[in-house]
Coordinates of C-alpha atoms and ligand atoms in Angstrom, one line a residue:
X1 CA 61.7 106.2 28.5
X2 CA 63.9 107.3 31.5
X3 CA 67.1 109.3 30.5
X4 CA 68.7 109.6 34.0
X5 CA 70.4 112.9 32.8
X6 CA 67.2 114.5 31.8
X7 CA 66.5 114.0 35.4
X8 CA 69.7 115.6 36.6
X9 CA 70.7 118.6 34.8
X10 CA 70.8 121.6 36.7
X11 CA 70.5 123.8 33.6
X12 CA 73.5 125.9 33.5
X13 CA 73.8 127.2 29.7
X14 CA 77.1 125.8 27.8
X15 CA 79.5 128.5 26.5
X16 CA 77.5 130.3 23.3
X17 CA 77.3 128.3 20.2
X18 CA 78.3 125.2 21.9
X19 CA 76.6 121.8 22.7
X20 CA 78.1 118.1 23.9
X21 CA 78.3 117.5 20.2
X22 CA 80.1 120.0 19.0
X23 CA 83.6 120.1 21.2
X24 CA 86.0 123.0 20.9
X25 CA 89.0 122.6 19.0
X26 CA 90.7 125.9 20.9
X27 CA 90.6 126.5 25.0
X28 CA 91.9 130.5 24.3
X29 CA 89.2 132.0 25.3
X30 CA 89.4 130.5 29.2
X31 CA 92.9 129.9 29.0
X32 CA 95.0 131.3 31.8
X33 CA 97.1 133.0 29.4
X34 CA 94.4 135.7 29.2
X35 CA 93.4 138.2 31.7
X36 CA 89.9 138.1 33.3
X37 CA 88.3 141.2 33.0
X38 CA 86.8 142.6 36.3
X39 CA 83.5 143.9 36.0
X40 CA 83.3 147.9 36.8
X41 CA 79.4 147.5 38.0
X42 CA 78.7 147.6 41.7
X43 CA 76.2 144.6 40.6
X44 CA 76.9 141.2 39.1
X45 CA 74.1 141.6 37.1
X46 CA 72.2 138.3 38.8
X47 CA 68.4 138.5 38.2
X48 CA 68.0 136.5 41.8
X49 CA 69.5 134.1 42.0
X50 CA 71.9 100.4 39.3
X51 CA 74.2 100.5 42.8
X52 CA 75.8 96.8 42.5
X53 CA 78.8 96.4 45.4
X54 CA 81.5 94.1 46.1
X55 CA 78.5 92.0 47.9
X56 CA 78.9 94.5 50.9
X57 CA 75.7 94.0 52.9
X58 CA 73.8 97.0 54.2
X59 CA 76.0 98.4 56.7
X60 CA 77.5 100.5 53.8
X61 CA 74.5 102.3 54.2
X62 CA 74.7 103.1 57.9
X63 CA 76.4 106.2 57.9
X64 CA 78.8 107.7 60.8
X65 CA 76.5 110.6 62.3
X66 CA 78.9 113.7 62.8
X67 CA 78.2 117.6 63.6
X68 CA 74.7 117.2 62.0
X69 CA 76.6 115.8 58.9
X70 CA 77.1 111.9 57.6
X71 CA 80.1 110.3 56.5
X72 CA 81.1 106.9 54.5
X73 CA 80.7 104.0 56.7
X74 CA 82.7 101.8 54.4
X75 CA 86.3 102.2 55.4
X76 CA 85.2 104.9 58.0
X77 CA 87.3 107.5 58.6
X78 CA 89.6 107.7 55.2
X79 CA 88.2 110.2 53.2
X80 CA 87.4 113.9 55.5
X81 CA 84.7 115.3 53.7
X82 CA 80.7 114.1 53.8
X83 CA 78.4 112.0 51.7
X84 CA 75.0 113.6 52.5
X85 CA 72.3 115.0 50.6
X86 CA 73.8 118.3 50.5
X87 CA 77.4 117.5 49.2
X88 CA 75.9 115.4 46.6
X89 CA 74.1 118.5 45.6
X90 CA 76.9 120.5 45.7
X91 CA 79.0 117.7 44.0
X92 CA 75.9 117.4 40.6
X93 CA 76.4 121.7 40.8
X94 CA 80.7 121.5 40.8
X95 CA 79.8 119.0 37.1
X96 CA 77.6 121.6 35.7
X97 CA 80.4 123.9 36.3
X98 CA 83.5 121.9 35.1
X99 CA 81.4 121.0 31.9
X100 CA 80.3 124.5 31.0
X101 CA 84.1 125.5 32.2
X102 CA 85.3 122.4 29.2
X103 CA 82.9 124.4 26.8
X104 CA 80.8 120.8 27.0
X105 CA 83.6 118.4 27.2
X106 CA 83.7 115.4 29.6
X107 CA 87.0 114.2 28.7
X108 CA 90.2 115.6 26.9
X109 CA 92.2 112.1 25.7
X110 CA 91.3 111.0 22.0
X111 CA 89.2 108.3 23.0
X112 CA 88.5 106.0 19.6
X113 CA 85.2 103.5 20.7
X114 CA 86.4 102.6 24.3
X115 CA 85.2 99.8 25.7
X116 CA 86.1 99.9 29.0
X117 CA 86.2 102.8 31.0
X118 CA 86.9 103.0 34.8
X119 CA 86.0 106.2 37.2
X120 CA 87.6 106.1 40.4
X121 CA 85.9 108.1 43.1
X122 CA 82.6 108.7 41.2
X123 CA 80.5 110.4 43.5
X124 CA 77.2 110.9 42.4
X125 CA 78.3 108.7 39.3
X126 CA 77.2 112.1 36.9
X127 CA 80.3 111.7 34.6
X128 CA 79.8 108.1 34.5
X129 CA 76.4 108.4 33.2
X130 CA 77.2 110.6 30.8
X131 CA 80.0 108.5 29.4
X132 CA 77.4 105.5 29.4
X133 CA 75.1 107.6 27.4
X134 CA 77.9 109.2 24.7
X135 CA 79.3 105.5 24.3
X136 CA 76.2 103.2 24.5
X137 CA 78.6 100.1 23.7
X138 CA 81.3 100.9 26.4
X139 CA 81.2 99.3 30.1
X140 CA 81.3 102.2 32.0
X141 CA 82.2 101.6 36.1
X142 CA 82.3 104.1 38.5
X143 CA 83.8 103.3 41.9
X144 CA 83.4 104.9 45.7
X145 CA 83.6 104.6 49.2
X146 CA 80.2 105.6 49.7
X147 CA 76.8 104.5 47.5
X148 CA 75.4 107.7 47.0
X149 CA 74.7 107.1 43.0
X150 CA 71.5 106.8 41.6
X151 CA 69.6 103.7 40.8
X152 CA 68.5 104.1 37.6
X153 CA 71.3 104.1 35.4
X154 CA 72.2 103.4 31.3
X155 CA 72.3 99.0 31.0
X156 CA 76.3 99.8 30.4
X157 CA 76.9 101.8 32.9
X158 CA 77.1 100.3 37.0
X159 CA 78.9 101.4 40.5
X160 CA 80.8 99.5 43.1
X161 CA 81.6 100.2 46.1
X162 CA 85.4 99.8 46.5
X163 CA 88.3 101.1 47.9
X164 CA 90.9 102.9 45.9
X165 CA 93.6 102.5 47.9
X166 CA 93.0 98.5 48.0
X167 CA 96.3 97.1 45.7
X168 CA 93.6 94.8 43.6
X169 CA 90.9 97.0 42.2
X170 CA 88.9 93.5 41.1
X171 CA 89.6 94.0 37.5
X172 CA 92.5 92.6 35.1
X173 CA 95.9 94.9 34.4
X174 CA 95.6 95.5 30.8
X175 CA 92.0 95.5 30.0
X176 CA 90.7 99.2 30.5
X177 CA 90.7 101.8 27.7
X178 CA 90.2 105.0 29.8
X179 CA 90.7 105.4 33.8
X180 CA 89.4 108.9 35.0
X181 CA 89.8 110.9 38.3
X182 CA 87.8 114.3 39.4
X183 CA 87.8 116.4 42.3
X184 CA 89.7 113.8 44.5
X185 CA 91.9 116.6 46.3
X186 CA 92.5 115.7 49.7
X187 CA 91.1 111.9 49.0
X188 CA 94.3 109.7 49.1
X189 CA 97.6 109.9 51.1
X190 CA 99.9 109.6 47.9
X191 CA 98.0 110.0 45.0
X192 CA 100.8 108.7 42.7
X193 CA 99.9 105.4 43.5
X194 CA 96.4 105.9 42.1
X195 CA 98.5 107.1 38.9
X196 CA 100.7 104.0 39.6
X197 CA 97.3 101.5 39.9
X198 CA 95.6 103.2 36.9
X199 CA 99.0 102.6 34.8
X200 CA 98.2 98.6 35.6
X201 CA 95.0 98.8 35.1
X202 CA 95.3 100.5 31.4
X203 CA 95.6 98.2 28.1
X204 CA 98.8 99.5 26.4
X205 CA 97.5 102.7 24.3
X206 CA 94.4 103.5 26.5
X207 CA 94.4 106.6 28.3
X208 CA 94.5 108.0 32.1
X209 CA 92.7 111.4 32.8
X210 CA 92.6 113.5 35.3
X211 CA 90.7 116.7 36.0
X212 CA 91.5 118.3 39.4
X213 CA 90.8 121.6 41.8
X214 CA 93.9 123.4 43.0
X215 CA 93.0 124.6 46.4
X216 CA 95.5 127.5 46.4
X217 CA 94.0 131.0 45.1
X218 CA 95.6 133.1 42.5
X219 CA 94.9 136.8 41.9
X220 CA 96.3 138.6 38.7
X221 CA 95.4 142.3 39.8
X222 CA 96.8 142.6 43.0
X223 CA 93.6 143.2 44.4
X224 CA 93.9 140.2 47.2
X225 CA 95.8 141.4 50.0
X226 CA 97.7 139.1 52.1
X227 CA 95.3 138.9 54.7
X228 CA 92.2 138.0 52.7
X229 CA 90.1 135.8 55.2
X230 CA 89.4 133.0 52.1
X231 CA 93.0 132.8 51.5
X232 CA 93.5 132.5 54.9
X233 CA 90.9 129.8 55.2
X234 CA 93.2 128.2 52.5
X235 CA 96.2 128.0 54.2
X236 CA 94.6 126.4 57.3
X237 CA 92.7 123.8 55.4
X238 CA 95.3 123.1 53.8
X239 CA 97.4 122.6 56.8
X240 CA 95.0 120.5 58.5
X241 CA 94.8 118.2 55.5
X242 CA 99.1 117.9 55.8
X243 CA 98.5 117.1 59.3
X244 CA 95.8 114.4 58.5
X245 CA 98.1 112.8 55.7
X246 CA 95.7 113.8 53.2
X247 CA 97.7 116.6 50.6
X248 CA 95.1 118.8 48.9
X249 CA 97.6 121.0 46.8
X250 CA 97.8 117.8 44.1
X251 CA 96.7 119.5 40.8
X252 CA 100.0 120.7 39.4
X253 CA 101.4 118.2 40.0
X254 CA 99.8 115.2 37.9
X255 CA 101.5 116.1 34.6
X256 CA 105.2 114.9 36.3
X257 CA 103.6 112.1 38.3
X258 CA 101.8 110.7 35.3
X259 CA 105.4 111.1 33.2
X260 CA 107.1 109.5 36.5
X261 CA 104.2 106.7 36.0
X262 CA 105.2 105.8 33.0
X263 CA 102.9 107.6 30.5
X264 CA 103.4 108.8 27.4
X265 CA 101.9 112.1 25.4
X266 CA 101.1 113.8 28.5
X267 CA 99.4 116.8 28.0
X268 CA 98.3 119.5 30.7
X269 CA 95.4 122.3 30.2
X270 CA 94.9 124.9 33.0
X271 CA 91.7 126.6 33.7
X272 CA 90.8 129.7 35.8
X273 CA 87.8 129.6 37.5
X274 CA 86.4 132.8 39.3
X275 CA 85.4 132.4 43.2
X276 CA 82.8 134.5 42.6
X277 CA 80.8 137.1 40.4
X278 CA 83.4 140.0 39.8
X279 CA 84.2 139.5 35.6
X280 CA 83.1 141.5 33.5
X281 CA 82.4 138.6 30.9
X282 CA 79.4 136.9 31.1
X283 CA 80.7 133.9 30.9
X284 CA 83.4 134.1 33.2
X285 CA 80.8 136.2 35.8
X286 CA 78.0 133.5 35.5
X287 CA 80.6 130.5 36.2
X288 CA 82.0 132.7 39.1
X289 CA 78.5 132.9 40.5
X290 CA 78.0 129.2 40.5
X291 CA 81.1 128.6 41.5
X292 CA 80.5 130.9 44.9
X293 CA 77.6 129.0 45.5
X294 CA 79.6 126.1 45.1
X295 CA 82.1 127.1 47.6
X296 CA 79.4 128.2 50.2
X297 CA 77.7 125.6 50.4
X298 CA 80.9 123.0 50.5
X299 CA 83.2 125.2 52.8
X300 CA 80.8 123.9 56.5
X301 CA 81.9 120.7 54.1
X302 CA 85.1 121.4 53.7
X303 CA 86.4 122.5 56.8
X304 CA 84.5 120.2 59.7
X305 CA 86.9 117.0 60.1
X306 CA 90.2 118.6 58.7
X307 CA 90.0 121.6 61.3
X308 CA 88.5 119.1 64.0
X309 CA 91.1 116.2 63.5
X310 CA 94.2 117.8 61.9
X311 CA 93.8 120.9 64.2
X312 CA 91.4 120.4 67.2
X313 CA 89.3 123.1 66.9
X314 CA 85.8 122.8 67.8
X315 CA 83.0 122.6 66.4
X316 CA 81.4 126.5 67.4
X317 CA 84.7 127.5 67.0
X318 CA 84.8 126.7 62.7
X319 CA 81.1 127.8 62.5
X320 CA 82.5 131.1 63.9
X321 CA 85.7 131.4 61.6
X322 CA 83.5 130.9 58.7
X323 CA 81.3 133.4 59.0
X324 CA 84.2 136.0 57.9
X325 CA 85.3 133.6 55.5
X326 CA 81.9 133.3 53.5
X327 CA 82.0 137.2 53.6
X328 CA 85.2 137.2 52.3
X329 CA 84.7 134.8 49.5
X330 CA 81.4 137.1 48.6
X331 CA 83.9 140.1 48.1
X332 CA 83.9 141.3 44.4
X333 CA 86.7 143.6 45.1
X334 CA 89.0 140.6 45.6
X335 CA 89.4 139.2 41.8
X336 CA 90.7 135.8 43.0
X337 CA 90.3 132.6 41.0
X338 CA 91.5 128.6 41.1
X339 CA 92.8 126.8 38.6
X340 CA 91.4 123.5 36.8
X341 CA 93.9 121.4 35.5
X342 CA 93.4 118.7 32.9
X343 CA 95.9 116.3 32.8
X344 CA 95.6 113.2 29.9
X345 CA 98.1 110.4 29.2
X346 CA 98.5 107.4 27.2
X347 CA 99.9 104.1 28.7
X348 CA 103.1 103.1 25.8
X349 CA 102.1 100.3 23.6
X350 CA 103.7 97.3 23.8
X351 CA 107.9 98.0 22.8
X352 CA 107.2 101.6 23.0
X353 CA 109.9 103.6 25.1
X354 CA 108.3 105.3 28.1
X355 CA 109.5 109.0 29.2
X356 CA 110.8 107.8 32.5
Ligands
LIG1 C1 85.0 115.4 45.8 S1 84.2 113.9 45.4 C2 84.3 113.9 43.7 C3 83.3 113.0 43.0 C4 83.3 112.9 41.5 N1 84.6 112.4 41.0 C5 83.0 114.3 41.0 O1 83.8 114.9 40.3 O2 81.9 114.7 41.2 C6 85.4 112.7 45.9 C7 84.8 111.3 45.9 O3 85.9 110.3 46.1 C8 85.4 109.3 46.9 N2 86.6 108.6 47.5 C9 87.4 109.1 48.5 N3 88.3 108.2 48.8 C10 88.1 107.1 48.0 C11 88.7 105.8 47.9 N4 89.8 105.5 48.7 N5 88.2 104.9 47.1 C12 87.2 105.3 46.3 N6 86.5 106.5 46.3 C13 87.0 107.4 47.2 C14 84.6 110.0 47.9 O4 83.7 109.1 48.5 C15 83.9 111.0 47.0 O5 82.6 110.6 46.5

């Protein structure tokens, strides 16, 4: 029988002792409370390293050609960052990374046998599989600009392709159990009105989760100096998204919104997650060394529209200014790391006060 996720994993080891079955009840050891270790060694110790639409016809499929790159042809032009082969790579390696970083988990919210769950801005549809498979009897819906998912997918689990940003999301307010976001930095203009939408969408008690990149770097040792070329390149990324109307720096910033919204038990979780190899744990260093990889290969990704449109510098000229920035990012002298958060909330029951 095909399991798509047989297929798909990439392999990374979860933290020891752990398995999907077996969640943690305690974050401490990867909470941000603790110190990373750097590791003293001049080495990081690496051996060597079923698509249904909204009855769009095939045009979704011809892609905008850009800088050797492809974009979504659906709403063309709203979301900065590619849809090819290798950012859907990159995008199945960033999972594998934010589940080994959860020590397994897909979600945080007490889910109780959902039936309905909703995942806006799927991707490669990975979590949504996964969800299909751990709750055979939920509908699981995954939605996107762009139909990069693959076909063969669980019976309960299907994609369309559909705008987030559209007021009417084609499903009834009240009827979902569980509405999840990942990794949509830099997707939407306000994001609070996905928070807003999700809030409609959600039956009284079900939950809203989202799990989300902070662009910025943090560094507890002092060793990044204000002129570190990958903080740089953060501070101009992140200037060209302001300029295109598309904020990156959204992360810490969910817990108010979702209050703001109208939820209720809202809970927040920060992760740090190495940029590359330099801890000493092996946990930490082998997350750091996927994550670099990550990074790498997304930052061509990462940069090409924003810098182009939000900043009009050419093509040759990124290529050149990333060449110091990949060097940079490789630097294990520089103990720099970004921070995961998990935010979860519950829409009030029916009578139930809200916090706002
Ligand atoms: C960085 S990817 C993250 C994908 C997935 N959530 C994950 O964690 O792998 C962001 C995704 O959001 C999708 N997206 C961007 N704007 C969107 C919109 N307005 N409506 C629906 N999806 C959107 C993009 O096409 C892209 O696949």
């Amino acid at each position: 029988m095909f399991n798509p996720s047989d297929n798909m994993s990439l392999a990374i080891p979860l933290p020891h002792g752990l398995d999907e079955s077996d969640p943690p009840s305690s974050v401490e050891a990867l909470s941000p409370s603790s110190i990373i270790e750097p590791d003293s060694e001049p080495s990081d110790g690496a051996e060597s390293c079923n698509t249904s639409t909204k009855s769009v016809n095939q045009s979704i499929f011809e892609y905008i050609r850009e800088n050797g790159r492809t974009y979504h042809r659906y709403q063309a032009g709203t979301y900065p960052f590619p849809n090819d082969q290798p950012e859907s790579e990159r995008l199945d390696l960033q999972y594998e990374i934010m589940k080994v970083l959860f020590r397994g988990r897909n979600f945080y919210a007490p889910l109780k046998n959902p039936k309905k769950i909703l995942d806006i801005g799927t991707g490669t549809g990975k979590w949504a599989i996964e969800m299909g498979n751990q709750f055979p009897s939920c509908e699981v819906t995954g939605t996107d600009l762009s139909p990069i998912q693959p076909e063969w997918v669980p019976n309960n689990v299907r994609f369309v392709i559909d705008d987030a940003n559209e007021e009417d999301w084609m499903i009834s307010p009240n009827s979902h159990d569980y509405i999840h976001t990942r990794v949509l930095l830099g997707a939407f203009e306000d994001f609070r009105e996905i928070i807003k939408k999700s809030f409609r969408y959600l039956r009284p008690g079900g939950w809203m989760e989202s799990q989300e990149y902070m662009s910025t770097l943090y560094c507890d040792d002092g060793t990044m100096d204000s002129n570190y070329a990958f903080a740089e390149w953060t501070a101009t990324q992140d200037k060209a998204a302001m300029t295109m109307g598309r904020p990156l720096r959204i992360a810490n910033k969910l817990k108010r919104w979702y209050e703001q919204a109208g939820f209720v038990d809202v809970h927040e979780e920060i992760y740090k997650l190495p940029i590359n190899s330099w801890p000493k744990d092996p946990q930490f260093k082998m997350l750091g060394r996927f994550n670099e990889t990550n990074l790498l290969d997304g930052l061509q990704a990462f940069s090409l529209q924003l810098f182009q449109k939000g900043l009009g510098w050419t093509k040759d000229e990124i290529e050149v200014y990333l060449v110091q920035v990949r060097k940079a990012l490789s630097d294990r002298n520089v103990h720099a790391y970004h921070k995961i958060f998990v935010v979860w909330g519950r829409k009030p029951e029916e009578g139930e006060p809200s916090t706002s």
